mmCIF file of C-alpha atoms in Angstrom:
data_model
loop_
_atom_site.group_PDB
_atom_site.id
_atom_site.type_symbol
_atom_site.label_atom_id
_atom_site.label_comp_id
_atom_site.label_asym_id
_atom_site.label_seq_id
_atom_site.Cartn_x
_atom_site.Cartn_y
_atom_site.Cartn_z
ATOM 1 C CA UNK A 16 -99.241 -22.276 3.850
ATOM 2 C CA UNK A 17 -102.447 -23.603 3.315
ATOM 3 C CA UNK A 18 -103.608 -20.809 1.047
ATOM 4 C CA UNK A 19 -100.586 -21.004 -0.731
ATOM 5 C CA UNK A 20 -101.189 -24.756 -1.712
ATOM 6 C CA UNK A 21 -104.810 -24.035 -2.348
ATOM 7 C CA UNK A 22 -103.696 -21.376 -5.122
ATOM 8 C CA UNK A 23 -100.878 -23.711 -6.398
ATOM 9 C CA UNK A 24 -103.496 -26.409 -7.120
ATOM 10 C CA UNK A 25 -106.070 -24.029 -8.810
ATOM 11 C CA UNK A 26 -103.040 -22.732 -10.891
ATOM 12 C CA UNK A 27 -101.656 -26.250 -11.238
ATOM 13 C CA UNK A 28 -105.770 -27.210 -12.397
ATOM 14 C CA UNK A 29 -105.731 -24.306 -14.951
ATOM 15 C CA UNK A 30 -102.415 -24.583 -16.556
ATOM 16 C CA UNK A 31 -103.239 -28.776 -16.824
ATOM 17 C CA UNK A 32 -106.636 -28.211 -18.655
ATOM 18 C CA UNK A 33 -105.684 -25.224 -20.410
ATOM 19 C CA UNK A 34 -104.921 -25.854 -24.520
ATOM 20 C CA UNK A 35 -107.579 -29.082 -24.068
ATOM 21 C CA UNK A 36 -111.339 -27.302 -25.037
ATOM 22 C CA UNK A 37 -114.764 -26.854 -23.470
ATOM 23 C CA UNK A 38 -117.468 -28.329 -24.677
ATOM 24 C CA UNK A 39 -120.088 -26.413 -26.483
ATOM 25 C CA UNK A 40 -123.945 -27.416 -26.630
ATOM 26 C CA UNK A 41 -125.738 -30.249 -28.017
ATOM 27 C CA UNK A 42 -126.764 -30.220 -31.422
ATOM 28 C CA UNK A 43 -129.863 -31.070 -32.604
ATOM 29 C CA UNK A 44 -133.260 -30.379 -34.293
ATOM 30 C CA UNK A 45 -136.024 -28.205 -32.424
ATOM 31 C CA UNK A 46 -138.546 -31.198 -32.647
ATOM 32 C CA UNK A 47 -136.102 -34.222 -33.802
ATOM 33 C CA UNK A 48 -138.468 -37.351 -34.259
ATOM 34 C CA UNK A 49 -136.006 -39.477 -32.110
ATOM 35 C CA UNK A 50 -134.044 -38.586 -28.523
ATOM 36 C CA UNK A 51 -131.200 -41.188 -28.245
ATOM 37 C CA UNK A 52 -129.982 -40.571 -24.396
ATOM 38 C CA UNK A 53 -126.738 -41.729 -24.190
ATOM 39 C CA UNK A 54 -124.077 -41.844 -20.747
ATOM 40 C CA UNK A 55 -120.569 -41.389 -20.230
ATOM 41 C CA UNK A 56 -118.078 -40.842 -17.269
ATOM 42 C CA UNK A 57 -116.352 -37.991 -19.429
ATOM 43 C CA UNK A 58 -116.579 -34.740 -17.739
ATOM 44 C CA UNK A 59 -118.503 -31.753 -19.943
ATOM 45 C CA UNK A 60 -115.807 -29.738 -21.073
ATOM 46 C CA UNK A 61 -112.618 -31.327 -21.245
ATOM 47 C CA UNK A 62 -111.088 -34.257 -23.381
ATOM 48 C CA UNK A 63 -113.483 -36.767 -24.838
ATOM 49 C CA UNK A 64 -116.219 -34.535 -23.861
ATOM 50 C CA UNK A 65 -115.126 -32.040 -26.359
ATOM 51 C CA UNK A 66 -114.569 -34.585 -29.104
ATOM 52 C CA UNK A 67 -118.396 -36.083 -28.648
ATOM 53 C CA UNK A 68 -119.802 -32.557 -28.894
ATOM 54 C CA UNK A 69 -117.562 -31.527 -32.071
ATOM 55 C CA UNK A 70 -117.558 -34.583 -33.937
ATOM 56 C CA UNK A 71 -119.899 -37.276 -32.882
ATOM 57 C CA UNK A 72 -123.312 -34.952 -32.344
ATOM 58 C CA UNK A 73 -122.988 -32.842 -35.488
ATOM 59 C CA UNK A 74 -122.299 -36.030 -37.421
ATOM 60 C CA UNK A 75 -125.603 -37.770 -35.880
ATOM 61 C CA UNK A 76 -127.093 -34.178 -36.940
ATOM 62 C CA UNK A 77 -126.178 -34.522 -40.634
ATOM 63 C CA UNK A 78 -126.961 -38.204 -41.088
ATOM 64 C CA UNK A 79 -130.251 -38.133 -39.977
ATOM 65 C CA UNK A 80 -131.374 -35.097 -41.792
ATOM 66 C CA UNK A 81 -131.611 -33.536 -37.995
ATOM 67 C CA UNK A 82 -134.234 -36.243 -36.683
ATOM 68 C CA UNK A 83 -132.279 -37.443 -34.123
ATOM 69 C CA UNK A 84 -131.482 -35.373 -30.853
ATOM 70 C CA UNK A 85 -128.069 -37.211 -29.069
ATOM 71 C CA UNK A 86 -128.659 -36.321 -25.535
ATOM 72 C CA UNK A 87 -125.480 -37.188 -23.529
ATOM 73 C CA UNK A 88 -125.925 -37.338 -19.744
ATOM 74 C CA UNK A 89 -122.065 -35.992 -18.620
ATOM 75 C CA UNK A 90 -119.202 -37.159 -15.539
ATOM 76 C CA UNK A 91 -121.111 -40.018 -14.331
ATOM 77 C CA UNK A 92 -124.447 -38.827 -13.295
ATOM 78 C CA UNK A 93 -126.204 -41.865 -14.663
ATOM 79 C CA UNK A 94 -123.512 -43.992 -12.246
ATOM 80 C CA UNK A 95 -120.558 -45.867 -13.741
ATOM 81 C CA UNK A 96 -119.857 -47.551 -16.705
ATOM 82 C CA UNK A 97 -122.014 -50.826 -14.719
ATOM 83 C CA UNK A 98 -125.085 -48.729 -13.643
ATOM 84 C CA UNK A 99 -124.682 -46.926 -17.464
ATOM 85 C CA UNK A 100 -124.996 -50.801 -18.996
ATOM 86 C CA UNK A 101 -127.518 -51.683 -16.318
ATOM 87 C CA UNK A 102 -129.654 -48.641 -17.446
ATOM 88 C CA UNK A 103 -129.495 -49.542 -21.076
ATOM 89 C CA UNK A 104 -130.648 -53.006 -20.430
ATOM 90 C CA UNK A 105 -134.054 -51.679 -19.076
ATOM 91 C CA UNK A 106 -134.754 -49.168 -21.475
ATOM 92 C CA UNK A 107 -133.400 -45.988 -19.842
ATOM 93 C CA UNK A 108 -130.570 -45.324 -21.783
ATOM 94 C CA UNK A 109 -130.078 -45.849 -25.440
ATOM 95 C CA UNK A 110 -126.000 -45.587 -25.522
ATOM 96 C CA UNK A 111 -123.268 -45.133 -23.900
ATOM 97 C CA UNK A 112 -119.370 -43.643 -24.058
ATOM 98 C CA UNK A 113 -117.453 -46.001 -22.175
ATOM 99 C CA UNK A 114 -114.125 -46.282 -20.620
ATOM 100 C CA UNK A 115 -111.778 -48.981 -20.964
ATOM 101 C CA UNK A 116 -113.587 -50.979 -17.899
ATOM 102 C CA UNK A 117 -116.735 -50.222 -19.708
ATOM 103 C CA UNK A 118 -115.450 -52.347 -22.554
ATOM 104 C CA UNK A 119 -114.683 -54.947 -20.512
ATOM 105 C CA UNK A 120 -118.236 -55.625 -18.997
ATOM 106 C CA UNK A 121 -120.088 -54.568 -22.543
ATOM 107 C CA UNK A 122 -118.631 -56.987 -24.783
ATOM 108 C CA UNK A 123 -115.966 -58.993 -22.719
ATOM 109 C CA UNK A 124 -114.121 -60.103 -25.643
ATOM 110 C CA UNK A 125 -112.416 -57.374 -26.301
ATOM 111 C CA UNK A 126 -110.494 -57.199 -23.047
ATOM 112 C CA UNK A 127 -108.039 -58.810 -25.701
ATOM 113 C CA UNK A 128 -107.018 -54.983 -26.622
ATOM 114 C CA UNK A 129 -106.135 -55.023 -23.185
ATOM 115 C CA UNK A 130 -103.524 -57.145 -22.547
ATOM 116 C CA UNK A 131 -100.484 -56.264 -20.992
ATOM 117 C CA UNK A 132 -97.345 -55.053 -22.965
ATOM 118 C CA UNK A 133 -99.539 -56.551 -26.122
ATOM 119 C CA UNK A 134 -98.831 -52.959 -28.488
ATOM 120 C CA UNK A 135 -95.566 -51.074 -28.638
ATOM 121 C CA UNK A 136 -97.371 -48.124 -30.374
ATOM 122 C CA UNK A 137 -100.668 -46.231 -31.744
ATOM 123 C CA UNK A 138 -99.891 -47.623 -35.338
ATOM 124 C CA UNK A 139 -100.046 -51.208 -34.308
ATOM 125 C CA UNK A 140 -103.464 -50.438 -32.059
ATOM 126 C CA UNK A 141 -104.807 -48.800 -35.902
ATOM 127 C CA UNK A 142 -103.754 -51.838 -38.277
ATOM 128 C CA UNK A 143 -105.855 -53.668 -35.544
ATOM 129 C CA UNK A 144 -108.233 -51.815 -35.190
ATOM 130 C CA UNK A 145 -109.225 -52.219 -39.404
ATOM 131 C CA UNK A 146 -108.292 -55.707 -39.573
ATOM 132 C CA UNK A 147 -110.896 -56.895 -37.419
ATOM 133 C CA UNK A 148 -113.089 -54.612 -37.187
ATOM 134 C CA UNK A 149 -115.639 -56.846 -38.575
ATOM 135 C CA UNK A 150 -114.925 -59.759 -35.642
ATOM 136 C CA UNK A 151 -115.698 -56.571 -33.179
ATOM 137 C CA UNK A 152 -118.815 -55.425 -34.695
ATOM 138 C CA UNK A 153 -119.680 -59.092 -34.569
ATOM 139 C CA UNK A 154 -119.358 -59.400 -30.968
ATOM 140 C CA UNK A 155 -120.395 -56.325 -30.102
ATOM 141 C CA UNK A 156 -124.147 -57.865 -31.594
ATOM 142 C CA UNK A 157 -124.101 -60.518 -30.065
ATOM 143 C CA UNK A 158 -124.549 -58.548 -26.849
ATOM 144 C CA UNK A 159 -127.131 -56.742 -28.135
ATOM 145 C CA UNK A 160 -125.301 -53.469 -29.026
ATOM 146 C CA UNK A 161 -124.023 -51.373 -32.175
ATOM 147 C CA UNK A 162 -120.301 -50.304 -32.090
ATOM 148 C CA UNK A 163 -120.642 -46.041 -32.918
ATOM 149 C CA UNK A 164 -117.241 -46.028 -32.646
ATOM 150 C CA UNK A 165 -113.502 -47.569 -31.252
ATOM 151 C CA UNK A 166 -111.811 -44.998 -30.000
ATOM 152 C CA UNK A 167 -108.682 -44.630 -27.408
ATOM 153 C CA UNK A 168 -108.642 -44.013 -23.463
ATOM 154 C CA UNK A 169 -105.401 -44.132 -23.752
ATOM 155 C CA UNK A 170 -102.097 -46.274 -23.376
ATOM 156 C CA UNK A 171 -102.763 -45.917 -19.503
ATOM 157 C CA UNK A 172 -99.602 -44.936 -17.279
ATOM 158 C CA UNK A 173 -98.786 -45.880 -13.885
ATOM 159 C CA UNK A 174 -98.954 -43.564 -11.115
ATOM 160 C CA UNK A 175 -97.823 -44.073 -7.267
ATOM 161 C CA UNK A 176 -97.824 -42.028 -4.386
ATOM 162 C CA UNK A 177 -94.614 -43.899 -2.867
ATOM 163 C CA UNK A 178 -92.596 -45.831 -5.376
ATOM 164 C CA UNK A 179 -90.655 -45.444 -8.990
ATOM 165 C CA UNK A 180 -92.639 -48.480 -10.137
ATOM 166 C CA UNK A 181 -89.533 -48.558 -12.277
ATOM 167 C CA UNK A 182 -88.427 -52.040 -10.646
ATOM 168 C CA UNK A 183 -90.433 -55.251 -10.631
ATOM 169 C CA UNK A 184 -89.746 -54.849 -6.537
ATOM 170 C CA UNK A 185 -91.465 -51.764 -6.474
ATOM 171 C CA UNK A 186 -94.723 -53.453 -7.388
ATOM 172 C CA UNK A 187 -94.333 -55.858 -4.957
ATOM 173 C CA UNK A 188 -94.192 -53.137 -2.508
ATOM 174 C CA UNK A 189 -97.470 -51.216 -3.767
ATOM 175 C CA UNK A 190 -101.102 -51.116 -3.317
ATOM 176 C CA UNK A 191 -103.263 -50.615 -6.548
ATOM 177 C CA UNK A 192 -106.852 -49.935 -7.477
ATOM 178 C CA UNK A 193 -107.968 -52.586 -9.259
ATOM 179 C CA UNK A 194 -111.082 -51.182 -11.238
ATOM 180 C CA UNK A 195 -110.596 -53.157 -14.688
ATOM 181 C CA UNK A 196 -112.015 -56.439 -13.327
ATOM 182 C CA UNK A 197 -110.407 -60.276 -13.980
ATOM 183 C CA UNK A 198 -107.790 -59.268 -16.016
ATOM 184 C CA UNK A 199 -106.361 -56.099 -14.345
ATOM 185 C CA UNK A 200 -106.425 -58.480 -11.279
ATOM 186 C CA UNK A 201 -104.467 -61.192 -12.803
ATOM 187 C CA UNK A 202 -101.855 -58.698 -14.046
ATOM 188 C CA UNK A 203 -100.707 -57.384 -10.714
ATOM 189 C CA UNK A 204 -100.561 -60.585 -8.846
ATOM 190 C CA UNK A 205 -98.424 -61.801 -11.781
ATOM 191 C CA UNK A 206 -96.268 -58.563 -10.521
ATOM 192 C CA UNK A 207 -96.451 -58.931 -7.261
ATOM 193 C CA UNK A 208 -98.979 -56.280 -6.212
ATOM 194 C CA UNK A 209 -101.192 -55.859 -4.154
ATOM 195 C CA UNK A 210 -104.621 -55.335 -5.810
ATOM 196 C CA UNK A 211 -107.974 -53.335 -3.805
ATOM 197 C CA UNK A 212 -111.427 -53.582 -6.238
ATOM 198 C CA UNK A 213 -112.656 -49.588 -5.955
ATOM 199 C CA UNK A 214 -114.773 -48.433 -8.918
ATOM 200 C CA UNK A 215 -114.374 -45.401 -10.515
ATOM 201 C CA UNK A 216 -115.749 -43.014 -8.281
ATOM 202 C CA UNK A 217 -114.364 -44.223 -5.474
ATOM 203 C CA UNK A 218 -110.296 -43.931 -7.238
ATOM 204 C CA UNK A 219 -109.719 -40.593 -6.137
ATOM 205 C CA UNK A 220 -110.717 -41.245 -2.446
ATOM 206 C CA UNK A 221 -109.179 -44.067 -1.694
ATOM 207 C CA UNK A 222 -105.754 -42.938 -2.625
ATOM 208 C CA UNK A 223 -105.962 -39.770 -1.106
ATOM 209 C CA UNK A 224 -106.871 -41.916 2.235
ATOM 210 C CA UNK A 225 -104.025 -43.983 1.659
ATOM 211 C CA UNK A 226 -106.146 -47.135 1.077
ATOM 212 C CA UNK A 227 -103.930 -47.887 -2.045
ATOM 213 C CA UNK A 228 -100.962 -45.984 -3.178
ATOM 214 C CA UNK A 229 -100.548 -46.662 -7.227
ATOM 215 C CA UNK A 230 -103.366 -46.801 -10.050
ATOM 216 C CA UNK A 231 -102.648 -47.332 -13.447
ATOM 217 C CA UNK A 232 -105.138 -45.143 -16.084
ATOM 218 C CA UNK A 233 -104.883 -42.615 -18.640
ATOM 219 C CA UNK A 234 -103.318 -39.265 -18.372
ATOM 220 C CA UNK A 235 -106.758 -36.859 -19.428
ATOM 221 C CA UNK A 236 -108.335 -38.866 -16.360
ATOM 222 C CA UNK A 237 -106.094 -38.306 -13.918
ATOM 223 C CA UNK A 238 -105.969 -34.257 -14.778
ATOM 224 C CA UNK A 239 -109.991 -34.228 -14.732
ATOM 225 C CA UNK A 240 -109.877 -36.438 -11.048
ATOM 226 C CA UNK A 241 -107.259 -33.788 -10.278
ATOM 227 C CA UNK A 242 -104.964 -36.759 -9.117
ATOM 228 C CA UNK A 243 -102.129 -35.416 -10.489
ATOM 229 C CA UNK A 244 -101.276 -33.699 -6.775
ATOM 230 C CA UNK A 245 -101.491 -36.738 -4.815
ATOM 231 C CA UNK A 246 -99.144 -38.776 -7.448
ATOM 232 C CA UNK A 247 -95.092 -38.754 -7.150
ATOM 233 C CA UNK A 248 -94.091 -40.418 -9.847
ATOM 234 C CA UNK A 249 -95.470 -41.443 -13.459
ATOM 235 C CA UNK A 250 -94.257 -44.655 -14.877
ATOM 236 C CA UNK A 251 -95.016 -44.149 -18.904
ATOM 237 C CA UNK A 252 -94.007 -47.578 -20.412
ATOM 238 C CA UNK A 253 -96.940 -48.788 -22.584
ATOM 239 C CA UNK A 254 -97.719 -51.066 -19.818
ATOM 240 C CA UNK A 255 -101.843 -51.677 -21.440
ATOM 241 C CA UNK A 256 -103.239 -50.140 -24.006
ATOM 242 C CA UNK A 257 -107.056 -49.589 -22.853
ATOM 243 C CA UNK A 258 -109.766 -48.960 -25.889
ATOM 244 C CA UNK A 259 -113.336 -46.739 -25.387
ATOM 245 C CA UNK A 260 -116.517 -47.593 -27.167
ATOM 246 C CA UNK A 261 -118.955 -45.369 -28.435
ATOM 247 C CA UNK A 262 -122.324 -47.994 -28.322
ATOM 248 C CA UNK A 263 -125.852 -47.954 -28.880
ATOM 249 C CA UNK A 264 -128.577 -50.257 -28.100
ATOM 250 C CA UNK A 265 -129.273 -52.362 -31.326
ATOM 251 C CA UNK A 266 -132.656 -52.354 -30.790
ATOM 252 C CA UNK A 267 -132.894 -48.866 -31.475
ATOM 253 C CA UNK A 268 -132.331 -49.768 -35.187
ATOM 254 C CA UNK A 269 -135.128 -52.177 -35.650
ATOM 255 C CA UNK A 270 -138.094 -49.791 -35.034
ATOM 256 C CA UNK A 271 -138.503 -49.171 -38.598
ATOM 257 C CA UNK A 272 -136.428 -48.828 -42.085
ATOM 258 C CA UNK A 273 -135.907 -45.292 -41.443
ATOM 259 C CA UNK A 274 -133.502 -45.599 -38.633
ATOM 260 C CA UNK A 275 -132.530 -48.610 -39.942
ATOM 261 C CA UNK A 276 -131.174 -46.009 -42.327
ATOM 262 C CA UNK A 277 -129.510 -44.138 -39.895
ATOM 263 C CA UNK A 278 -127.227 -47.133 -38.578
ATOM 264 C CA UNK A 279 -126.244 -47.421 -42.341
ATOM 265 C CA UNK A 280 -125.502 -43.922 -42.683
ATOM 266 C CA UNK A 281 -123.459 -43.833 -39.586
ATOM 267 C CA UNK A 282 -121.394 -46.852 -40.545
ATOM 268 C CA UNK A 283 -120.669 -44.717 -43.758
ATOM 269 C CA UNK A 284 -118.674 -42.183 -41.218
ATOM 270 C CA UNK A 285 -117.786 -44.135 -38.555
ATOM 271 C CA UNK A 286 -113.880 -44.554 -39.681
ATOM 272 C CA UNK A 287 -113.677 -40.713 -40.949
ATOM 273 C CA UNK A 288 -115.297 -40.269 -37.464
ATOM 274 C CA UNK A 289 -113.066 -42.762 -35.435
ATOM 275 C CA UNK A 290 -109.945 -41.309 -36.877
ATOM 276 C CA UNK A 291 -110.312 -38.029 -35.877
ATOM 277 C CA UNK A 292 -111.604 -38.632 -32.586
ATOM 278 C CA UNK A 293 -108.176 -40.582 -31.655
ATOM 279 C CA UNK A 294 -105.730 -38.248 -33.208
ATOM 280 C CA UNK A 295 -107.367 -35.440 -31.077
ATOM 281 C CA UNK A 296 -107.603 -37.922 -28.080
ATOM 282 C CA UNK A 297 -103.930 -38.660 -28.132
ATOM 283 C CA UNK A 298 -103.242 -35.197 -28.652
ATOM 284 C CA UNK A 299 -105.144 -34.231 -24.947
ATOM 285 C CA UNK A 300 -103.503 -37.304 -23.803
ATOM 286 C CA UNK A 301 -99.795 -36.240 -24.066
ATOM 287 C CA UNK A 302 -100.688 -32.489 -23.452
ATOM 288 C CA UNK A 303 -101.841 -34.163 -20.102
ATOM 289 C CA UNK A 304 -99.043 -35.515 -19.476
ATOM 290 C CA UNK A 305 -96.302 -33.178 -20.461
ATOM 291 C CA UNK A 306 -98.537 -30.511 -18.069
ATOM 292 C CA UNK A 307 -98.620 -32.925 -15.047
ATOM 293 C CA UNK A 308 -94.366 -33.807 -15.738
ATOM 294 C CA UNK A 309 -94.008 -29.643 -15.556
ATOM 295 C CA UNK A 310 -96.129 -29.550 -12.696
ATOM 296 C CA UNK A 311 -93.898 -31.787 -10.830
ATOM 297 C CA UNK A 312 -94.474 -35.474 -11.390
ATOM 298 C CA UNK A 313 -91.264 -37.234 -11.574
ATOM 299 C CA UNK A 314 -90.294 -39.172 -14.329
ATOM 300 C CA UNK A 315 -89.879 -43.071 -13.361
ATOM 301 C CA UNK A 316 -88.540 -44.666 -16.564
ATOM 302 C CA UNK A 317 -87.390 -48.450 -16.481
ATOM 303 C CA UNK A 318 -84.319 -49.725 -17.736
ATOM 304 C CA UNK A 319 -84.453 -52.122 -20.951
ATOM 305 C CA UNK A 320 -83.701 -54.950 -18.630
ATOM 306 C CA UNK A 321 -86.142 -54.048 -15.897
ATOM 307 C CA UNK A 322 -89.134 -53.747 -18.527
ATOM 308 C CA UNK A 323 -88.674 -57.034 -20.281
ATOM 309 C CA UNK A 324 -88.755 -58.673 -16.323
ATOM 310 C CA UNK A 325 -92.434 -56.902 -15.637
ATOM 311 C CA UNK A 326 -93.621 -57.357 -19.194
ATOM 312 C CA UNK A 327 -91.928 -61.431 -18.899
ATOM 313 C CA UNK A 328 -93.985 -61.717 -15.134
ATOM 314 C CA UNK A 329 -97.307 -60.788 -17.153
ATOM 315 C CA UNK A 330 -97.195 -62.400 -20.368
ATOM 316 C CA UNK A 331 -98.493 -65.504 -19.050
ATOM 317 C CA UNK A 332 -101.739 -63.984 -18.498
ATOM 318 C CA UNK A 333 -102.502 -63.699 -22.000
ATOM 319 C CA UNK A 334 -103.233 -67.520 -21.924
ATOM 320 C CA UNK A 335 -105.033 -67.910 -18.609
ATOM 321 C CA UNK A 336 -107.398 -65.303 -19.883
ATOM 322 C CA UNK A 337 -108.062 -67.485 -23.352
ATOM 323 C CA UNK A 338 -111.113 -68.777 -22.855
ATOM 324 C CA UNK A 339 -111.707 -66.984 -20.169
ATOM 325 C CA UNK A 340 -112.940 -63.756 -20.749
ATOM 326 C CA UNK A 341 -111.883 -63.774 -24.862
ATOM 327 C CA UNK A 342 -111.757 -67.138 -27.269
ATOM 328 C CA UNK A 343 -108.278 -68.029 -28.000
ATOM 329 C CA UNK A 344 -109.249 -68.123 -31.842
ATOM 330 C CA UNK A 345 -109.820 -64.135 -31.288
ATOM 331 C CA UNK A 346 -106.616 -63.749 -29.744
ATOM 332 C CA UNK A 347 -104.585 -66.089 -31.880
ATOM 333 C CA UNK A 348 -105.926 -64.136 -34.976
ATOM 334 C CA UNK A 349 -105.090 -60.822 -33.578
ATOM 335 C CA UNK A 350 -101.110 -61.913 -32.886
ATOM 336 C CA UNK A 351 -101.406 -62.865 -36.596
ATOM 337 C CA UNK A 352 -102.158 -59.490 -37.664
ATOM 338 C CA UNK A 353 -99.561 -58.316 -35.583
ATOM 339 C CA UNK A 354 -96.848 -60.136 -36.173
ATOM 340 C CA UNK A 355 -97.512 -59.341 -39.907
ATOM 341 C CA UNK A 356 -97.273 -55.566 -39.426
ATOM 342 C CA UNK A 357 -94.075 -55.415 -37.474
ATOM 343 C CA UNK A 358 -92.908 -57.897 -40.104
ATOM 344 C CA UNK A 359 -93.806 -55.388 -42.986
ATOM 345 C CA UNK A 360 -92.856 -52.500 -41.004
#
């Protein structure tokens, strides 16, 4: 029995990442004049991993005239998204690929992307993502750092070992990781929940220990973390959508004109860049999913009337954080721009 479930989950780990890429090798002059080490939690070979090495590197390559050498430090060895902002601070690290927590503790305004039930859909995350761009880059600055790119982690889903999560009782019932910080926190006591701090690393442990039983993340994650055979059931309602950055120290940009050159050049690529880097994200995202619903997750939808309760329990965090961890002139101007797309659309 045991070697049976052994070769389900190798089968079940195959069939899940098959269809999503491996990575190939850094690109990069012989002798570039500049190493840029950069970070990320992404494992080599699957999902965003595969997007940095075909898109990001060989535009870096181009736009520098080869003088810059992007070496990326892959699944966490540099420590989390903390130790990988930590390290960058002193020097160590020139840049990072965060996750959504990342983005959070990097430049803390833009937890507003993060709010629950805030987007319906991908197309209102885009029209956001152009009209205020400029406010981002802004921020981003004033910490110190240069925005490479916005791109997705995903509109996360919610996972539990025991429950549906398809009734505002079920949450009151469950145990979740809390890894997003202030805001995550605030959104599951306004549900009810139960709410453990574990970073990152420590996810896949403590639910197969039975510390907590429910997480909410994105599907490519939980496929790489090979969670997907400790979950019963996947909740899919657009509960957060949760951005990644692409960031660089910038510093970096000040040595001289010449790589002040290279920010400029980047900047000239970064939306040709930052679209195709989401569409393929999404892409691995639902193939994730769809693979881990055939492998046997069950489906845990909400009725229309049990998703406006949740999504009614959390709105009122949207104020509490104002001022808080985003200014309420940032959000204010963001529910502009939204309510003027679903008015024209």
């Amino acid at each position: 029995m045991l070697c049976k479930r052994l070769l389900l989950s190798v089968a079940a780990a195959m069939l899940l990442l098959g269809g999503i890429g491996q990575g190939r090798a850094e690109t990069g002059a012989e002798k570039p004049k500049y190493v840029w080490k950069y970070a990320t939690l992404a494992p080599n070979g699957i999902g965003w991993a595969v997007h940095i090495q075909d898109l990001l590197l060989p535009m870096v390559q181009e736009r520098t005239n080869g003088e810059v050498r992007v070496k990326i430090y892959w699944g966490g060895v540099m420590g989390d998204d903390e130790d990988t902002l930590k390290k960058m601070r002193i020097g160590q690290l020139n840049g990072a690929g965060l996750s959504g927590q990342g983005v959070t503790m990097a430049v803390p305004e833009m937890t507003v992307l993060e709010l629950p039930f805030l987007f319906r859909n991908y197309d209102e995350v885009d029209y956001i993502r152009e009209q205020m761009m400029p406010e981002f880059d802004s921020l981003a600055e004033k910490h110190g750092l240069f925005l490479v790119g916005l791109i997705d982690q995903d509109f996360d889903q919610i996972y539990s070992v025991k429950y549906p999560m398809n009734k505002l009782e079920n949450f009151e019932k469950s145990t979740f990781t809390c890894w997003y910080g202030d805001l995550e926190a605030n959104m599951l006591k306004a549900l009810g929940a139960s709410a453990v701090p574990v970073n990152v690393p420590e996810i896949s442990t403590s639910l197969r220990q039975g510390v907590v039983d429910a997480n909410i993340g994105p599907a490519i994650w939980q496929v790489g973390s090979q969670m997907y055979s400790v979950y019963k059931y996947v909740n899919t309602s657009k509960i957060r959508y949760s951005p990644a950055l692409m960031i660089q120290r910038k510093e970096d940009f000040e040595a001289s004109e010449e790589v002040k050159a290279y920010k400029e050049a980047i900047l000239e690529e970064r939306s040709k860049f930052v679209r195709q880097f989401t569409e393929r994200v999404r892409v691995d995202n639902q193939k994730c999913l769809d693979a881990m619903l055939k492998y046997g997750l069950i489906l845990a939808q909400a009725s229309d009337d049990d998703m406006k309760m949740i999504a009614e329990r959390t709105r009122p965090v949207w104020d509490e954080m104002a001022g808080v961890l985003y200014p309420r002139e940032l959000l204010d101007e963001l529910l502009e721009h939204l309510a003027e797309f679903r008015e024209e659309n």
